[in-house]
mmCIF file of C-alpha atoms in Angstrom:
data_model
loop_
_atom_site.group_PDB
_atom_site.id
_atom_site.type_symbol
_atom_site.label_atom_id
_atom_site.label_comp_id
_atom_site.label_asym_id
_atom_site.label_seq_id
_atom_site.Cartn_x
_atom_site.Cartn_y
_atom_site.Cartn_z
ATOM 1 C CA UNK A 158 -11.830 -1.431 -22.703
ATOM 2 C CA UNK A 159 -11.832 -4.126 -25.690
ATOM 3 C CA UNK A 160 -11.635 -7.467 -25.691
ATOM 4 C CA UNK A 161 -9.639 -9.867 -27.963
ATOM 5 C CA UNK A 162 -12.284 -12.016 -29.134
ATOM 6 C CA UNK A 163 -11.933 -13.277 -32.456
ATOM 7 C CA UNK A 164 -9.959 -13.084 -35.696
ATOM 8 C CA UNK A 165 -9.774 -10.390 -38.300
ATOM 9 C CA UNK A 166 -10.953 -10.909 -41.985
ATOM 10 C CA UNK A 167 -10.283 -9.206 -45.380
ATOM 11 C CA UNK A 168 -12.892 -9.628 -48.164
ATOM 12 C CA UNK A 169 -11.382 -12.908 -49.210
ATOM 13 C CA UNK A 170 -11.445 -15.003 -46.700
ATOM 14 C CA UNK A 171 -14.506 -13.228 -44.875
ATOM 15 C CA UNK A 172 -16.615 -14.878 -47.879
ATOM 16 C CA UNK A 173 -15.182 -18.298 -47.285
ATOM 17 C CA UNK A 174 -16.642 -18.452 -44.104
ATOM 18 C CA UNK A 175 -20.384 -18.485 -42.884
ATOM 19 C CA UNK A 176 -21.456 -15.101 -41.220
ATOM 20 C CA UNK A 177 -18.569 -13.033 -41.330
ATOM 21 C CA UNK A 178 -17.317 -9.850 -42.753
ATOM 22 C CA UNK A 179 -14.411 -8.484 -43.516
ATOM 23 C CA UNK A 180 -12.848 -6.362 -41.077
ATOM 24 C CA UNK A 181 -10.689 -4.210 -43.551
ATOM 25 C CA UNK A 182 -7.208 -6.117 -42.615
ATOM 26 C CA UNK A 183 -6.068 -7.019 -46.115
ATOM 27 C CA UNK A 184 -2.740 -6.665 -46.803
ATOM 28 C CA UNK A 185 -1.255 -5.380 -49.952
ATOM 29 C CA UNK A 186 -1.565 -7.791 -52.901
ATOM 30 C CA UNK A 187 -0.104 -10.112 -53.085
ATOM 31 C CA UNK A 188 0.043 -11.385 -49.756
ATOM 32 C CA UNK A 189 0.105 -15.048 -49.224
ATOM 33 C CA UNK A 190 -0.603 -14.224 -45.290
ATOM 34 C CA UNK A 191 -4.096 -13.345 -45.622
ATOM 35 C CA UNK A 192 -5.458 -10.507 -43.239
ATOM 36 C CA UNK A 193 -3.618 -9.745 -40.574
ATOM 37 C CA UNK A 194 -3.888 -6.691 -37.654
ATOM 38 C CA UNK A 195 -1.200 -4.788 -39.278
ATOM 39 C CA UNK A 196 -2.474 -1.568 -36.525
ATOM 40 C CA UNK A 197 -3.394 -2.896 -33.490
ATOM 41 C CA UNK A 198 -3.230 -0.246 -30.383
ATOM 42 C CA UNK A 199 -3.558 -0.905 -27.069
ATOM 43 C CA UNK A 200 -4.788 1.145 -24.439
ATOM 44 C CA UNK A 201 -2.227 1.330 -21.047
ATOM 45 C CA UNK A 202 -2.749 -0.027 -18.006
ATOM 46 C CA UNK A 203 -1.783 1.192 -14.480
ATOM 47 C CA UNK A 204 1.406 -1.258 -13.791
ATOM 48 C CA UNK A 205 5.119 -0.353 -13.909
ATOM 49 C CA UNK A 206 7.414 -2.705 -15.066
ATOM 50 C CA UNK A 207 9.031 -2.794 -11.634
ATOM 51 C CA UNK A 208 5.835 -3.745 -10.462
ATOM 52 C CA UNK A 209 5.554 -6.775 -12.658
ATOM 53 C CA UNK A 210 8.474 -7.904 -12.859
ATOM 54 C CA UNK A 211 8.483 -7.603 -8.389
ATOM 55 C CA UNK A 212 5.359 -9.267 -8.151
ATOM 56 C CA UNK A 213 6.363 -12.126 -10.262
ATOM 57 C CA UNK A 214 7.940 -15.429 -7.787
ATOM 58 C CA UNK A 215 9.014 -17.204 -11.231
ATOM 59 C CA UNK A 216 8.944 -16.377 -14.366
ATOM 60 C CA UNK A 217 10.396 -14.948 -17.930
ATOM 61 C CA UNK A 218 10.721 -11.107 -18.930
ATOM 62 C CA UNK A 219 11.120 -10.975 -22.592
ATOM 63 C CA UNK A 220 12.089 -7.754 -24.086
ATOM 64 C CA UNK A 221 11.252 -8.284 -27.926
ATOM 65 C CA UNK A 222 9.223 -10.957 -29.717
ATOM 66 C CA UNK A 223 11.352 -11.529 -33.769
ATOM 67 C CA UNK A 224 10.129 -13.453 -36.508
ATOM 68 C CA UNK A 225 6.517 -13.394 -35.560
ATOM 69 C CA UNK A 226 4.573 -15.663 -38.463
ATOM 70 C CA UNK A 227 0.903 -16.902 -38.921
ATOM 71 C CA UNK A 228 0.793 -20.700 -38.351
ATOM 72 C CA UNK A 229 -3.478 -20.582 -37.692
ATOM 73 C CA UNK A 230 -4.970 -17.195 -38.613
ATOM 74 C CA UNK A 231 -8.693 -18.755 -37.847
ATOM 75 C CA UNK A 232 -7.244 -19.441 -34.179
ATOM 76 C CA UNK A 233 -4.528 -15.985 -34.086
ATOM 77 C CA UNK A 234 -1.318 -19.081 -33.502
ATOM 78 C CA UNK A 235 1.629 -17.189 -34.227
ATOM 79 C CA UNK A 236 5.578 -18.811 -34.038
ATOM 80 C CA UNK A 237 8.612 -16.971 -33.590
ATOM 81 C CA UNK A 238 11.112 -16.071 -31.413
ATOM 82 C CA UNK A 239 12.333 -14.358 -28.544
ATOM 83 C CA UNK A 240 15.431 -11.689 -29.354
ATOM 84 C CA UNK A 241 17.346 -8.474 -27.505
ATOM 85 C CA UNK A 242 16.986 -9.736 -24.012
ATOM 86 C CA UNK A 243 15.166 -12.912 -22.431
ATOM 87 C CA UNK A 244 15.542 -12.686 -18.430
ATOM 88 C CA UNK A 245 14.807 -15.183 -15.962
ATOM 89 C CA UNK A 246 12.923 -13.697 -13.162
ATOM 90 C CA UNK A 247 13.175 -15.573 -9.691
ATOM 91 C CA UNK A 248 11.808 -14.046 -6.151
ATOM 92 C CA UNK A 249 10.332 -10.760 -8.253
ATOM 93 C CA UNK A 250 14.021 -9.955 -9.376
ATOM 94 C CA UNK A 251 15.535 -10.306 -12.420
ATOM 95 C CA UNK A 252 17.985 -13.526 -11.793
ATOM 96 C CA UNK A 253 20.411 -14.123 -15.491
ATOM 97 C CA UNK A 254 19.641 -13.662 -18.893
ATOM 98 C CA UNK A 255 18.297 -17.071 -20.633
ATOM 99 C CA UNK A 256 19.150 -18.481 -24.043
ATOM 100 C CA UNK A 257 16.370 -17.104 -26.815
ATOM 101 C CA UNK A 258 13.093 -19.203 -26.795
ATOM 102 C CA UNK A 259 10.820 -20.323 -29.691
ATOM 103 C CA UNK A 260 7.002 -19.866 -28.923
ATOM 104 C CA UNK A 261 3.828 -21.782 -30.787
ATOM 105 C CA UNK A 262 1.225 -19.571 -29.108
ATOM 106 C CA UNK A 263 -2.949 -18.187 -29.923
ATOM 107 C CA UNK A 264 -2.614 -14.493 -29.145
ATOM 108 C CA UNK A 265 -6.295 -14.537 -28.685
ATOM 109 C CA UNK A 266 -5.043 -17.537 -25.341
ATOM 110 C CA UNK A 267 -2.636 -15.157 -24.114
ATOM 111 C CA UNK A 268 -4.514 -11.704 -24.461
ATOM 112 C CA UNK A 269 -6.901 -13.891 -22.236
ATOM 113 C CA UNK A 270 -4.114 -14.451 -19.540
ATOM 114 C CA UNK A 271 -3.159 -10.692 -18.725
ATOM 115 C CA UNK A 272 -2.422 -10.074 -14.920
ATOM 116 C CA UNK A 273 -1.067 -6.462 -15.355
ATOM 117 C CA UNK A 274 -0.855 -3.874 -17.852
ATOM 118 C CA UNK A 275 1.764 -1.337 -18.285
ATOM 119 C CA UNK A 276 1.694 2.332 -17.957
ATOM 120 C CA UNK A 277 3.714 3.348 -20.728
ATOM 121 C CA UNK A 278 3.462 2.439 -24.039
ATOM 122 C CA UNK A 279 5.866 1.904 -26.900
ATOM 123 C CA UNK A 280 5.112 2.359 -30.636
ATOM 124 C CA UNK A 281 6.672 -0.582 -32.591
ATOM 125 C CA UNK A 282 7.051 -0.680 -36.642
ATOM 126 C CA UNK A 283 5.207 -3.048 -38.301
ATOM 127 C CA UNK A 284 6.240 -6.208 -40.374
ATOM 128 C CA UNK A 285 8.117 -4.906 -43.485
ATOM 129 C CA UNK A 286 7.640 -1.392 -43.038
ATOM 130 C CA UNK A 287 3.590 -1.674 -43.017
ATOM 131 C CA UNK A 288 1.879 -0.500 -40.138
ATOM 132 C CA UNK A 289 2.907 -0.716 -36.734
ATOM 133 C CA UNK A 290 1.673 -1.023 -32.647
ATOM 134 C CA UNK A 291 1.245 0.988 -29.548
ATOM 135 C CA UNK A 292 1.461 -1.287 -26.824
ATOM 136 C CA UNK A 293 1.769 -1.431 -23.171
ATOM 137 C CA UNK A 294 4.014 -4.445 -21.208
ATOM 138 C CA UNK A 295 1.926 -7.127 -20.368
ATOM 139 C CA UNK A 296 2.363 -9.570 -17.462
ATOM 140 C CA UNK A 297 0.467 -12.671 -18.604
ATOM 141 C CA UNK A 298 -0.497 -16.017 -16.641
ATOM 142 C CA UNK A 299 1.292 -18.131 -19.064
ATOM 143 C CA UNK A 300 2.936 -18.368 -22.533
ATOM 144 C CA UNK A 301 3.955 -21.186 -24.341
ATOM 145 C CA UNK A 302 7.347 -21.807 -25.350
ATOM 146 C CA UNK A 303 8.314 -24.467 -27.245
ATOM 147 C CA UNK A 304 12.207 -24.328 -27.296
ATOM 148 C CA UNK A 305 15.522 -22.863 -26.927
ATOM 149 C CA UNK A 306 17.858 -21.291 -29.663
ATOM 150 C CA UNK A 307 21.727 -22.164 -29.966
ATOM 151 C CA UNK A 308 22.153 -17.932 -29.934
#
């Protein structure tokens, strides 16, 4: 029912821009990240994983996103890496595992490119212990990865 559509703010940086408010993101001090969705939930969807992975013709299935850092909070670009399992999929099959990929990507983009949703929903831990995320799969027009690892 929600919609990604902008950034979250902590006191801070909510009174270095125009108009805004904080959203009650701060991390704990010191934090040289800024604010940050340290409990976002997600609501699920009605798709399998079977389904999207068999309705996909071409196309990656990525099991864990590691190292996720802020490179624009005012625009939600994150980097990081792919890690436990990156899978070609070709002819809505899983093909051959792939080498790990590095991604430059706005959440806010790909949030804005979901084809399905998953059913089920997995509860993550959060960066360094602090909060955490119930999320669904997604299955999302497009991503963009930027390179491969040697691992």
């Amino acid at each position: 029912e929600g919609v990604a559509t902008g950034v979250v703010y902590d006191s801070y940086r909510a009174g270095k821009e125009e108009g805004k408010s904080s959203t009650g993101h701060a991390l704990p001090a010191p934090s040289a990240f800024g604010p940050f969705p340290m409990n976002a939930f997600f609501g699920p969807g009605d798709a399998t994983l079977e389904e999207m992975i068999s309705s996909t013709e071409r196309g990656l299935y990525v099991t864990r996103f590691h190292y996720t850092r802020p490179v624009e909070p005012t625009q939600v670009v994150v980097t990081g890496m792919t890690r436990d399992g990156t899978f070609l999929i070709e002819n809505g099959k899983i093909a051959y595992p792939v080498k790990n990929l590095r991604f430059t990507q706005s959440y806010l983009e790909a949030l804005n490119q979901v084809d399905m949703i998953g059913k089920e929903l997995r509860l993550l831990a959060g960066m360094g212990g602090i909060g955490g995320t119930l999320q669904p799969a997604l299955k999302l027009g497009g991503f963009s990865f930027t390179g491969a690892t040697e691992f």
